[in-house]
PDB file of C-alpha atoms in Angstrom:
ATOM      1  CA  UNK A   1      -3.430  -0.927 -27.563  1.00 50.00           C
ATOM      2  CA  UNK A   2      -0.553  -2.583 -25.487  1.00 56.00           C
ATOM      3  CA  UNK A   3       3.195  -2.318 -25.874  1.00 59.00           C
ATOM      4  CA  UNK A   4       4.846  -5.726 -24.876  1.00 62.00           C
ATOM      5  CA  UNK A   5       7.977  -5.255 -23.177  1.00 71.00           C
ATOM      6  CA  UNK A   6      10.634  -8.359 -23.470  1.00 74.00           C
ATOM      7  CA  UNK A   7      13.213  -9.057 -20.842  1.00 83.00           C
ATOM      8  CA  UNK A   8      15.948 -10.885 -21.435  1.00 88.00           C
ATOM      9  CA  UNK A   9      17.409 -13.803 -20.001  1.00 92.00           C
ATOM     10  CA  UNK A  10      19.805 -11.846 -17.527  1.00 91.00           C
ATOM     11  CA  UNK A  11      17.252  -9.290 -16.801  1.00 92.00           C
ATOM     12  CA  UNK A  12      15.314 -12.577 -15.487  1.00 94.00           C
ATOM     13  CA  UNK A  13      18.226 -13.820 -13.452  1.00 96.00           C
ATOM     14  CA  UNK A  14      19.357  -9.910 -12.360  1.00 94.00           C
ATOM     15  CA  UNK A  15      15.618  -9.599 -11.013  1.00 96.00           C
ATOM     16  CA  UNK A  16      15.677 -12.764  -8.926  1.00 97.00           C
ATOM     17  CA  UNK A  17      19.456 -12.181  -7.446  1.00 97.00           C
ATOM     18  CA  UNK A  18      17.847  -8.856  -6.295  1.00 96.00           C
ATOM     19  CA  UNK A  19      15.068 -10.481  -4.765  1.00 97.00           C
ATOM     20  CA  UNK A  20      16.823 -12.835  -2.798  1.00 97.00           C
ATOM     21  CA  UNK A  21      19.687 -10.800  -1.655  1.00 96.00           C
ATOM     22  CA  UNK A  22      16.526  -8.872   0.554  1.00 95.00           C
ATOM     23  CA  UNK A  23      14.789 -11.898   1.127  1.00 95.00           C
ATOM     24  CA  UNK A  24      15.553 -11.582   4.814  1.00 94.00           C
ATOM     25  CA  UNK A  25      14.755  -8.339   5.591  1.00 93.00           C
ATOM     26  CA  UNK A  26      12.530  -8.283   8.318  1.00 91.00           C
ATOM     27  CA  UNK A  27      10.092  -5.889   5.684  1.00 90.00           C
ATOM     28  CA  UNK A  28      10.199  -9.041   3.045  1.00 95.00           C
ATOM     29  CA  UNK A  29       9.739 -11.486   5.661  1.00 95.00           C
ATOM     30  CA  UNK A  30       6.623  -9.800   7.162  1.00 93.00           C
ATOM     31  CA  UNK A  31       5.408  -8.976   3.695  1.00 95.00           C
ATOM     32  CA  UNK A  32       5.187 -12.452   2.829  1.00 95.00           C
ATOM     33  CA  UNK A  33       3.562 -13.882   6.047  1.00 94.00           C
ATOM     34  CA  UNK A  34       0.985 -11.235   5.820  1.00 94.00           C
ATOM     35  CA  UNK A  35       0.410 -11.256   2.327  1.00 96.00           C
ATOM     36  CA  UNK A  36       1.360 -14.932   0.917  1.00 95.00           C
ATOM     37  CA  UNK A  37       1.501 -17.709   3.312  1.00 90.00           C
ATOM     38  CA  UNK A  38       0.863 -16.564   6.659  1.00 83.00           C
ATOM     39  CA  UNK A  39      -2.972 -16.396   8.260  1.00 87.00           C
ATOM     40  CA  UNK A  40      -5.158 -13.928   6.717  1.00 88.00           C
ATOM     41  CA  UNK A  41      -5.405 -10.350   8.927  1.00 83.00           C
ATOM     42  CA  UNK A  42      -7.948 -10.042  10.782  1.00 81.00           C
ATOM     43  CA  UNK A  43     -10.230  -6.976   9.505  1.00 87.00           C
ATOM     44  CA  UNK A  44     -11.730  -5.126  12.312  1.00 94.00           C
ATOM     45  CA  UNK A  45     -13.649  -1.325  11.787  1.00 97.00           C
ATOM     46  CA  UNK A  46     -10.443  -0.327  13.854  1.00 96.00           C
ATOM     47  CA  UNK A  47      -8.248  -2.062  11.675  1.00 95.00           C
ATOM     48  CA  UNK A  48      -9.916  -0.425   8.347  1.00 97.00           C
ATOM     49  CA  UNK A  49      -9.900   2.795  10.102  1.00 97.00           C
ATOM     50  CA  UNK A  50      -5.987   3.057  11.033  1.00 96.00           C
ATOM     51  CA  UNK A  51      -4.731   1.296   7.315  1.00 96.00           C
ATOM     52  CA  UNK A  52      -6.813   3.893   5.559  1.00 97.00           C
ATOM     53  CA  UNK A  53      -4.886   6.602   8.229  1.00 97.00           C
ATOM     54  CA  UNK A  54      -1.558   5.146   7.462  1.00 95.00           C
ATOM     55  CA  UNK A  55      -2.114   5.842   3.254  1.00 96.00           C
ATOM     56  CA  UNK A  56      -3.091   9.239   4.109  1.00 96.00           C
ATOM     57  CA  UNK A  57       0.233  10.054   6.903  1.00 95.00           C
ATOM     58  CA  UNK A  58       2.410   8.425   4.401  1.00 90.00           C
ATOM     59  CA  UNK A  59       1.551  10.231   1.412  1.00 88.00           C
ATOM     60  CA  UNK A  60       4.638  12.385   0.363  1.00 77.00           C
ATOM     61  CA  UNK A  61       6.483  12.462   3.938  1.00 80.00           C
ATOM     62  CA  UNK A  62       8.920   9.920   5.010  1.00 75.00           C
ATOM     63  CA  UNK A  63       7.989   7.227   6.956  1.00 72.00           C
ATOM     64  CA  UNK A  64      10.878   4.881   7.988  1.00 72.00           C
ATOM     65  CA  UNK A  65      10.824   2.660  10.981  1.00 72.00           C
ATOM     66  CA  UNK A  66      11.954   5.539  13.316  1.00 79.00           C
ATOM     67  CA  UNK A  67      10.085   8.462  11.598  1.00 86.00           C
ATOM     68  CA  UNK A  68       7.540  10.706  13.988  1.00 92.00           C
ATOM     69  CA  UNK A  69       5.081   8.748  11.153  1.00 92.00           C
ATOM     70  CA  UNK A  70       5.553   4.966  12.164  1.00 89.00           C
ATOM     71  CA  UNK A  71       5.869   6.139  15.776  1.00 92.00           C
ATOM     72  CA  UNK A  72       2.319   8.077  15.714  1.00 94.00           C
ATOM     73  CA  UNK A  73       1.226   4.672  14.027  1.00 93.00           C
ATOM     74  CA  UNK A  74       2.206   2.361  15.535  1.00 91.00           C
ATOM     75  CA  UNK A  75       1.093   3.895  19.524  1.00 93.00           C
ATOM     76  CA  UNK A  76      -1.037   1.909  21.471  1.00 91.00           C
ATOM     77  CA  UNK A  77      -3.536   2.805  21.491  1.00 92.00           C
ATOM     78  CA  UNK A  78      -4.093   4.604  18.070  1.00 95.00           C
ATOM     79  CA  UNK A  79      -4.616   8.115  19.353  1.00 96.00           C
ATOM     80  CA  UNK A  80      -6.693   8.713  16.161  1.00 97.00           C
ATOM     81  CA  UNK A  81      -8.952   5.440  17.023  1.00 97.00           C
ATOM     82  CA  UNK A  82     -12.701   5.026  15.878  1.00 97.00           C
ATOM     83  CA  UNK A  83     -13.303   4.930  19.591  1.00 96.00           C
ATOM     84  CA  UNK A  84     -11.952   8.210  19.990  1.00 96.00           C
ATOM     85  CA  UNK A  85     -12.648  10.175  17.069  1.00 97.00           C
ATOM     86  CA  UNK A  86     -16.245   9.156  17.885  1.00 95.00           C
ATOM     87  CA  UNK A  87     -16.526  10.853  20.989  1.00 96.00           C
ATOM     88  CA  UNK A  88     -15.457  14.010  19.815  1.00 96.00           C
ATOM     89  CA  UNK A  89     -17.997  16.663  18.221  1.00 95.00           C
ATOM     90  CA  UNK A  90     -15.598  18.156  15.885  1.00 97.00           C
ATOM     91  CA  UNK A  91     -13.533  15.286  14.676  1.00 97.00           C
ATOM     92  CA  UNK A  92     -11.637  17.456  11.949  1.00 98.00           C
ATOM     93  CA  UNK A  93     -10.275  19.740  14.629  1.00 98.00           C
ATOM     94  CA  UNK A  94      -9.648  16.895  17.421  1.00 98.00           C
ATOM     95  CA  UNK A  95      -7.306  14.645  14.272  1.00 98.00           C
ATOM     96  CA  UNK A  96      -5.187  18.238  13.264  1.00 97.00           C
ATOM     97  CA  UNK A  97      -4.673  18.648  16.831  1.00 97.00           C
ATOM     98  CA  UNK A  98      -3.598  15.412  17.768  1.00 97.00           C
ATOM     99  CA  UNK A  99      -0.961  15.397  14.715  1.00 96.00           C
ATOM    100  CA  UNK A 100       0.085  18.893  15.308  1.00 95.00           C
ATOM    101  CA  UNK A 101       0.542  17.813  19.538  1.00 95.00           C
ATOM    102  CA  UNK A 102       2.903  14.943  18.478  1.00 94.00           C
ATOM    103  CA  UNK A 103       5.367  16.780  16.235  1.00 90.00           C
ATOM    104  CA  UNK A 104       7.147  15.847  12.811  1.00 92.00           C
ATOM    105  CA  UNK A 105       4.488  15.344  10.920  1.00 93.00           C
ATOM    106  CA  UNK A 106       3.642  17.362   7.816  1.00 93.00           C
ATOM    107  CA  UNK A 107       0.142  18.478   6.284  1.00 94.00           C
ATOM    108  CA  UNK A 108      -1.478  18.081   9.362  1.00 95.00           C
ATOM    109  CA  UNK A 109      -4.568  19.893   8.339  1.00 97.00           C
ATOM    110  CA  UNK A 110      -4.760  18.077   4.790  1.00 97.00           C
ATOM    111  CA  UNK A 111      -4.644  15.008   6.454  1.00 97.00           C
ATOM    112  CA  UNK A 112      -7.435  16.018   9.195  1.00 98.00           C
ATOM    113  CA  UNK A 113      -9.805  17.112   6.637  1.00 98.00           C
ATOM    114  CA  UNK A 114      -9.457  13.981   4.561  1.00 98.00           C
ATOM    115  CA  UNK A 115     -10.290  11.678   7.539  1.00 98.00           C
ATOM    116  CA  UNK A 116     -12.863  13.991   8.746  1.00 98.00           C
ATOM    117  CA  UNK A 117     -14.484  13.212   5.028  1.00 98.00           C
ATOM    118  CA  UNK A 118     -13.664   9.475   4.958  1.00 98.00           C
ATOM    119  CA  UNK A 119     -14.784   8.482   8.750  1.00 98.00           C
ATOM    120  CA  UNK A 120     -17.990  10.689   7.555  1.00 98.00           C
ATOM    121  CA  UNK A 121     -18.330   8.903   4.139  1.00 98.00           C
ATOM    122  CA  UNK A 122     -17.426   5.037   5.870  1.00 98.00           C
ATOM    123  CA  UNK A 123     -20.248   6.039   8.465  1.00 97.00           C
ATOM    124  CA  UNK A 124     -23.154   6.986   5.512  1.00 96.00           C
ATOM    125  CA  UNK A 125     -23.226   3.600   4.280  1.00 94.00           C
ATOM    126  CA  UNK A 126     -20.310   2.393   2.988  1.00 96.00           C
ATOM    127  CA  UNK A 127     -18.777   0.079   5.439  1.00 97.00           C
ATOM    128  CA  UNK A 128     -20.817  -2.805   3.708  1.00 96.00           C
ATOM    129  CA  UNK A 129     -19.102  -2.192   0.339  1.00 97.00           C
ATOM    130  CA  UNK A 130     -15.471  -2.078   2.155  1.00 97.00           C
ATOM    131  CA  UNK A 131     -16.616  -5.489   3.538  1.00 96.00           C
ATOM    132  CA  UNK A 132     -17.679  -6.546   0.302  1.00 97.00           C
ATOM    133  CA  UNK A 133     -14.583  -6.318  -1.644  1.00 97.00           C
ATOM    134  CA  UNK A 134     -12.932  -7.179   1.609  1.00 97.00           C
ATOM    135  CA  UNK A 135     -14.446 -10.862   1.716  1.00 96.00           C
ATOM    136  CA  UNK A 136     -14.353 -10.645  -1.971  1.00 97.00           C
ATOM    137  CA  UNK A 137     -10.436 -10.409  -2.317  1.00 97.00           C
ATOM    138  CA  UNK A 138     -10.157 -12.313   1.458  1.00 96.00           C
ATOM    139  CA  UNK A 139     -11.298 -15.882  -0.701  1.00 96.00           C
ATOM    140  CA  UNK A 140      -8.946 -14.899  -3.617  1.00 96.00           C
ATOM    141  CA  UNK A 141      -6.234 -14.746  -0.799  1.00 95.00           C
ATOM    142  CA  UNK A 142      -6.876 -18.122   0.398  1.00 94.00           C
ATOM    143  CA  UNK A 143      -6.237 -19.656  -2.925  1.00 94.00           C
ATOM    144  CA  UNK A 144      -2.480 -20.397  -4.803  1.00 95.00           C
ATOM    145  CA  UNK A 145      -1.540 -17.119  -6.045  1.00 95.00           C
ATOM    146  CA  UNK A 146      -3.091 -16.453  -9.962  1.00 96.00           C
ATOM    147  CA  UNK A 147      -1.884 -13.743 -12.145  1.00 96.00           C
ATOM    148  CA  UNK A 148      -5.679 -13.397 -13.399  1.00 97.00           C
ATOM    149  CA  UNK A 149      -6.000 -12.115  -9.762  1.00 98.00           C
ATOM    150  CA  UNK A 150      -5.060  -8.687 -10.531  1.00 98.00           C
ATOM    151  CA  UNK A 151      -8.014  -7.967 -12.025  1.00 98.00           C
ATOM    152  CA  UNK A 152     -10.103  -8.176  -8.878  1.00 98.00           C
ATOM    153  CA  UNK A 153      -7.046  -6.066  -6.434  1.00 98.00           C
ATOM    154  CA  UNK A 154      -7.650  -3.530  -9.476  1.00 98.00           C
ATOM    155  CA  UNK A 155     -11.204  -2.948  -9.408  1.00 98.00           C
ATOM    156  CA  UNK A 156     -10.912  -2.596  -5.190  1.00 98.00           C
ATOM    157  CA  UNK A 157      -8.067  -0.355  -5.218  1.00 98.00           C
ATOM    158  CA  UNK A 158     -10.367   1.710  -8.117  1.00 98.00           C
ATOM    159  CA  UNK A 159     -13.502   1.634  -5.723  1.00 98.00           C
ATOM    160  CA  UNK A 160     -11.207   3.303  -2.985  1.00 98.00           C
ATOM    161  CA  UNK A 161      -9.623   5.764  -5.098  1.00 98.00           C
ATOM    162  CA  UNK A 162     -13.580   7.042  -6.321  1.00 97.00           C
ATOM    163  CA  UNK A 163     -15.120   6.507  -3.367  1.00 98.00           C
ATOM    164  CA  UNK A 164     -12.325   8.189  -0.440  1.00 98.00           C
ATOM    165  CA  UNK A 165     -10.584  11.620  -0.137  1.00 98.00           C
ATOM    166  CA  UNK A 166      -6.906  11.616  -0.557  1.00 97.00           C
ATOM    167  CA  UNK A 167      -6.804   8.253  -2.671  1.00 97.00           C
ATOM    168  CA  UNK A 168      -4.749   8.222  -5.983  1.00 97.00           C
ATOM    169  CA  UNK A 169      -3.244   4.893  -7.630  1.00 97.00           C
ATOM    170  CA  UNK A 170      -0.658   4.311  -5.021  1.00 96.00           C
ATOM    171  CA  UNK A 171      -2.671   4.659  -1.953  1.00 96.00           C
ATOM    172  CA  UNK A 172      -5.280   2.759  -3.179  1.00 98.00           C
ATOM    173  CA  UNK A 173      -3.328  -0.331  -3.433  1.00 98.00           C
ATOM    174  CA  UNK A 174      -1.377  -0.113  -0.658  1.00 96.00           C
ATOM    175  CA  UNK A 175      -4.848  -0.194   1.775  1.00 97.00           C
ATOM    176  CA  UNK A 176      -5.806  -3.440   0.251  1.00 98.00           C
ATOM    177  CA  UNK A 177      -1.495  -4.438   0.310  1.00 97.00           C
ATOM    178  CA  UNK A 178      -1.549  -3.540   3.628  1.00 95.00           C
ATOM    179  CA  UNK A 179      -4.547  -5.432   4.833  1.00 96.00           C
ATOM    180  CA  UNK A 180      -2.762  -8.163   3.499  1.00 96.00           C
ATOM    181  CA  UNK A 181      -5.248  -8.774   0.539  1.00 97.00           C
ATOM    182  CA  UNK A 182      -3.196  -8.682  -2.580  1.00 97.00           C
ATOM    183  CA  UNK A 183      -0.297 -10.254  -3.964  1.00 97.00           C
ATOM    184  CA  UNK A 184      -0.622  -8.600  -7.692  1.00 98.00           C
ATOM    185  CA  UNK A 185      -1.042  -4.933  -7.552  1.00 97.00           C
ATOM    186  CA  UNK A 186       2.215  -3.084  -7.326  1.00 96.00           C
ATOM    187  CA  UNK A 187       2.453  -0.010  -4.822  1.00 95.00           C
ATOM    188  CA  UNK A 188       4.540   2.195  -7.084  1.00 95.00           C
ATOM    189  CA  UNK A 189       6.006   5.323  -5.800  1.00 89.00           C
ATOM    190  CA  UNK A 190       9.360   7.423  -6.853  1.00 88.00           C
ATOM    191  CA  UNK A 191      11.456   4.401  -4.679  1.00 88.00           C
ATOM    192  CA  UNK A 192      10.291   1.819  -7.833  1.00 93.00           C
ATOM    193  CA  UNK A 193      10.913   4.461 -10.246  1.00 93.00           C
ATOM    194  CA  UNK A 194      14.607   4.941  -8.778  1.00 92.00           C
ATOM    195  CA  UNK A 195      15.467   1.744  -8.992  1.00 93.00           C
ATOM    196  CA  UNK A 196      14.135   1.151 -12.622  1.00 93.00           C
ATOM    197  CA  UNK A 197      16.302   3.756 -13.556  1.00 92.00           C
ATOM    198  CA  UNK A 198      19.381   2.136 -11.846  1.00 91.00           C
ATOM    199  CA  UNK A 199      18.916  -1.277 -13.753  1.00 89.00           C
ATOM    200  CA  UNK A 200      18.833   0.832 -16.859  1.00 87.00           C
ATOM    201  CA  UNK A 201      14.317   0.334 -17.456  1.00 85.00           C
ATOM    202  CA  UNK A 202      14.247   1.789 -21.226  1.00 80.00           C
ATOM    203  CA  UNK A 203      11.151   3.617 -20.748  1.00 81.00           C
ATOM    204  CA  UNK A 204      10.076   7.320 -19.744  1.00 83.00           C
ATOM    205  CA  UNK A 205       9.980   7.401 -15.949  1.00 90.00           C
ATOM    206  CA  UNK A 206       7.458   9.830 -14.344  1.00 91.00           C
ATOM    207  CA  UNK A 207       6.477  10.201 -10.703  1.00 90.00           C
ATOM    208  CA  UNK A 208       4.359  12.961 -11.393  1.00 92.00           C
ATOM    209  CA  UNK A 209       2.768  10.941 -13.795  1.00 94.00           C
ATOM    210  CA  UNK A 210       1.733   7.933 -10.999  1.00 95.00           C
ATOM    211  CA  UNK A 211      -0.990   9.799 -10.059  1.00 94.00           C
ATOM    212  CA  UNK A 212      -2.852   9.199 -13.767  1.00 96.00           C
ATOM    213  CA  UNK A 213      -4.389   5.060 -13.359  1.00 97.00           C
ATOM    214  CA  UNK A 214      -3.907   5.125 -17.227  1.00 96.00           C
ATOM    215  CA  UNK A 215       0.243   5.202 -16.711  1.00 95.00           C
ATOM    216  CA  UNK A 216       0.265   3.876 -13.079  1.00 96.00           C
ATOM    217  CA  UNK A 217      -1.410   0.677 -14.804  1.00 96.00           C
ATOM    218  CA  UNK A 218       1.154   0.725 -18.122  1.00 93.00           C
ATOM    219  CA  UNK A 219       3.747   0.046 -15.618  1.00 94.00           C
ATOM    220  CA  UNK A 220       2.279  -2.160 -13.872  1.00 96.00           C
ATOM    221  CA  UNK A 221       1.417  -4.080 -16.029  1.00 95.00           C
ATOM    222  CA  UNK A 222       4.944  -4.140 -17.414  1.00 94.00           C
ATOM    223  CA  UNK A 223       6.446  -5.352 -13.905  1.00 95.00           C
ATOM    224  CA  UNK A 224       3.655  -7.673 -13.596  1.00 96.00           C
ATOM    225  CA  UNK A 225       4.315  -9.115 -16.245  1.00 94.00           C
ATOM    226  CA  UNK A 226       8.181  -9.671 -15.626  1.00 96.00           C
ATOM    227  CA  UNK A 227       7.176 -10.862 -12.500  1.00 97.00           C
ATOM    228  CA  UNK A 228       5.089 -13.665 -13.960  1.00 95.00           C
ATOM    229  CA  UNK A 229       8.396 -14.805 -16.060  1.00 94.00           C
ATOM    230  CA  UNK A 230      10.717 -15.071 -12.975  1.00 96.00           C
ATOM    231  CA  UNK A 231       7.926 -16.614 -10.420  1.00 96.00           C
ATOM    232  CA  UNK A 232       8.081 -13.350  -8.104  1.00 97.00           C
ATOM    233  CA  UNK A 233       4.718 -12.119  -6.899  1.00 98.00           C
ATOM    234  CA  UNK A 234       4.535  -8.484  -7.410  1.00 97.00           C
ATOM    235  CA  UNK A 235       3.785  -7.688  -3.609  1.00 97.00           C
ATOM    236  CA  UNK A 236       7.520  -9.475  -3.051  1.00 97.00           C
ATOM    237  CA  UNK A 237       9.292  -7.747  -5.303  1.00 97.00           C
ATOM    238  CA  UNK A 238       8.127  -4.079  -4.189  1.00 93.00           C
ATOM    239  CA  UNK A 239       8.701  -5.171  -0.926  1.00 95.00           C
ATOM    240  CA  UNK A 240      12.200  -5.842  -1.548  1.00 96.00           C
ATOM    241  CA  UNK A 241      12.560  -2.285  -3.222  1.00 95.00           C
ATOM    242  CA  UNK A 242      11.141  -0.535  -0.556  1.00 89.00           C
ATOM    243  CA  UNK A 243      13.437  -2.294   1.806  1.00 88.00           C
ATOM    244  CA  UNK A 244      16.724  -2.130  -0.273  1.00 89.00           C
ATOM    245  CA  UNK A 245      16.303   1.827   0.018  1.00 82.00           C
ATOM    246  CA  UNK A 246      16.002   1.826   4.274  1.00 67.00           C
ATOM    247  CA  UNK A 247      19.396   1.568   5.864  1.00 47.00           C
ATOM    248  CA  UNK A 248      17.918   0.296   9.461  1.00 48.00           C
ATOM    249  CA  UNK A 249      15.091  -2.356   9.484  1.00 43.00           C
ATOM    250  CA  UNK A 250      11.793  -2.132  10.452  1.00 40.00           C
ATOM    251  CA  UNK A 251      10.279  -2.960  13.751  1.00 40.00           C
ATOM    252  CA  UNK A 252       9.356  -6.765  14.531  1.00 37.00           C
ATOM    253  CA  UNK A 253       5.850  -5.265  15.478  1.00 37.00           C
ATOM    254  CA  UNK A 254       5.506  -2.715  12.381  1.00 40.00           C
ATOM    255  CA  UNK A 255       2.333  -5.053  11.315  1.00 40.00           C
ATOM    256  CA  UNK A 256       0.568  -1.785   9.864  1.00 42.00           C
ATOM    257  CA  UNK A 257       2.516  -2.604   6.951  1.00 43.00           C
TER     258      UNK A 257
END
């Protein structure tokens, strides 16, 4: 079964005023040179490694461009590197440590334990399947954005979500958003849920709900589809919302995201 949602003509219109009126926020701008029309990322191990790191430090814990979060991030080097973690003998204890040393940052040992699992599950044979879907949705990217293309970001951001701890709808498509893979896949979280309640979005509105694929997809769908009537790509549009909500921009270099 599927409920079709109509939008008016003004909802069209209201939807691309919003857009543009962000368009130049350095969070927009980036998003679309990394996700649209700029080069294609590369997609080192190391790169892989610290995307999957920033889903997991992001997860329920702000992380604006001058949070203890974008700063642990975006250090150079990573202190939670591949490199590193791999010449440690207890990698769980070294990551908790590491967070806990820097300050500001919640669930510390949550988030060791899931990259303890995930460096261990990437390392038992499943860097080949990352690469997989990466190449996979790396040739999608080089063609004209498709709304058809969906269905591939889907199935990738579902074979994260089974396959690595501390994955649920959200996080799953941001990796592959953040690698700069996707166009069609919306990152929802309570910011996109906000603002559908400002512009007056009929529906029941649940972020506890986001974490079931069945509703995360529903609306989804439905902003996918609105998307497709105004000529906005998806990975645009959430951009904009997450960047209408900071009040200082984000760093020139913030290329995690």
């Amino acid at each position: 079964m599927r409920l079709d949602i109509s939008f008016q003509e003004y909802d069209n219109q209201a939807l691309i005023s919003f857009v543009k009126a962000n368009e130049k926020r350095t969070f927009v701008v980036q998003r679309k040179l990394r996700n649209v029309n700029g080069k294609i990322p590369l997609r080192s191990r190391e790169d892989i490694w610290l995307t999957m790191a920033m889903c997991l430090f992001t997860t329920q814990q702000r992380s604006g461009p001058k949070s203890p979060i974008s700063r642990f991030l975006l250090a150079e080097p990573f202190p939670l590197s591949l490199e590193e973690c791999s010449k440690v003998n207890d990698i769980e204890k070294f990551i908790q440590q590491k967070i806990e040393g820097f300050g500001g940052i919640r669930f510390g040992p949550k988030i060791a334990k899931q990259m303890k699992h995930n460096y261990d599950v990437l390392f038992s044979g499943n860097w080949s399947t990352m690469y997989e879907f990466g190449n996979h949705l790396e040739e999608q990217r080089k063609s004209d954005p498709s709304p058809d293309h969906y269905m591939l970001e889907r199935k990738a951001a579902l074979y994260i979500q089974k396959t690595f701890s501390g994955f649920g709808p959200k996080q799953s498509r941001n990796f592959w958003q953040s690698l700069g893979l996707t166009r069609y896949e919306f990152v929802l979280d309570s910011r996109v849920l906000k603002w559908l309640r400002t512009i007056g979005f009929s529906l029941p509105l649940s972020s506890m709900a986001l974490g079931e694929e069945e509703y995360y997809c529903f609306v989804s769908d439905i902003l996918r589809d609105w998307c497709i009537q105004t000529g906005i790509l998806p990975c645009i549009l959430d951009a904009a919302i997450f960047s209408s909500y900071d009040i200082d921009e984000w760093p020139e270099d913030a290329s995690v995201w």
